Amino acid sequence: MDWLLATPQLYSAFSSLGCLEGDTYVVNPNALAILEEINYKLTYEDQTLRTFRRAIDGQNVRSDLIPLLENAKDDA
């Protein structure tokens, strides 16, 4: 998994969705565009290696995706 450490942009996509300020998760105004970029990477990744999919771990889901879904106000 050394390739994961060499590509920090995989993690920056999730961390730029929003941030935790105190007890409140603040959603980035560009979160929809970032989610579309993540979806694009998942759709067009190498069908055999699935490198982007492998880079997404439970921590990304717990710390960024779930709070985003809980705190997003816009239906989009």
PDB file of C-alpha atoms in Angstrom, residues 7-52:
ATOM      1  CA  THR A   7      -0.917   9.969  -3.604  1.00  0.00           C
ATOM      2  CA  PRO A   8      -2.280  12.225  -0.853  1.00  0.00           C
ATOM      3  CA  GLN A   9      -4.792  13.787  -3.292  1.00  0.00           C
ATOM      4  CA  LEU A  10      -6.975  10.724  -2.693  1.00  0.00           C
ATOM      5  CA  TYR A  11      -7.450  11.801   0.903  1.00  0.00           C
ATOM      6  CA  SER A  12      -7.686  15.515   0.162  1.00  0.00           C
ATOM      7  CA  ALA A  13     -10.862  14.974  -1.850  1.00  0.00           C
ATOM      8  CA  PHE A  14     -12.669  13.688   1.231  1.00  0.00           C
ATOM      9  CA  SER A  15     -11.157  16.109   3.707  1.00  0.00           C
ATOM     10  CA  SER A  16     -12.213  19.072   1.561  1.00  0.00           C
ATOM     11  CA  LEU A  17     -15.917  18.135   1.844  1.00  0.00           C
ATOM     12  CA  GLY A  18     -16.130  19.948   5.170  1.00  0.00           C
ATOM     13  CA  CYS A  19     -14.630  20.252   8.611  1.00  0.00           C
ATOM     14  CA  LEU A  20     -15.568  19.824  12.234  1.00  0.00           C
ATOM     15  CA  GLU A  21     -15.744  23.089  14.170  1.00  0.00           C
ATOM     16  CA  GLY A  22     -16.474  22.347  17.778  1.00  0.00           C
ATOM     17  CA  ASP A  23     -19.456  19.995  17.769  1.00  0.00           C
ATOM     18  CA  THR A  24     -20.724  21.154  14.373  1.00  0.00           C
ATOM     19  CA  TYR A  25     -19.702  19.818  10.967  1.00  0.00           C
ATOM     20  CA  VAL A  26     -19.441  22.703   8.503  1.00  0.00           C
ATOM     21  CA  VAL A  27     -20.114  21.645   4.913  1.00  0.00           C
ATOM     22  CA  ASN A  28     -17.887  23.162   2.231  1.00  0.00           C
ATOM     23  CA  PRO A  29     -19.945  25.246  -0.240  1.00  0.00           C
ATOM     24  CA  ASN A  30     -18.253  23.310  -3.077  1.00  0.00           C
ATOM     25  CA  ALA A  31     -19.144  19.902  -1.596  1.00  0.00           C
ATOM     26  CA  LEU A  32     -21.410  18.982  -4.504  1.00  0.00           C
ATOM     27  CA  ALA A  33     -18.626  19.577  -7.033  1.00  0.00           C
ATOM     28  CA  ILE A  34     -16.199  17.558  -4.886  1.00  0.00           C
ATOM     29  CA  LEU A  35     -18.695  14.683  -4.657  1.00  0.00           C
ATOM     30  CA  GLU A  36     -19.097  14.775  -8.436  1.00  0.00           C
ATOM     31  CA  GLU A  37     -15.308  14.560  -8.791  1.00  0.00           C
ATOM     32  CA  ILE A  38     -15.192  11.567  -6.430  1.00  0.00           C
ATOM     33  CA  ASN A  39     -17.995   9.921  -8.408  1.00  0.00           C
ATOM     34  CA  TYR A  40     -16.100  10.550 -11.654  1.00  0.00           C
ATOM     35  CA  LYS A  41     -12.957   8.946 -10.222  1.00  0.00           C
ATOM     36  CA  LEU A  42     -14.942   5.926  -9.056  1.00  0.00           C
ATOM     37  CA  THR A  43     -16.662   5.575 -12.421  1.00  0.00           C
ATOM     38  CA  TYR A  44     -13.558   5.826 -14.583  1.00  0.00           C
ATOM     39  CA  GLU A  45     -10.940   4.103 -12.441  1.00  0.00           C
ATOM     40  CA  ASP A  46      -9.079   1.029 -13.642  1.00  0.00           C
ATOM     41  CA  GLN A  47     -11.636  -1.785 -13.637  1.00  0.00           C
ATOM     42  CA  THR A  48      -9.034  -4.341 -12.593  1.00  0.00           C
ATOM     43  CA  LEU A  49      -6.975  -2.580  -9.925  1.00  0.00           C
ATOM     44  CA  ARG A  50      -9.711  -0.373  -8.390  1.00  0.00           C
ATOM     45  CA  THR A  51      -7.043   1.845  -6.822  1.00  0.00           C
ATOM     46  CA  PHE A  52      -9.330   4.747  -5.890  1.00  0.00           C
TER      47      PHE A  52
END
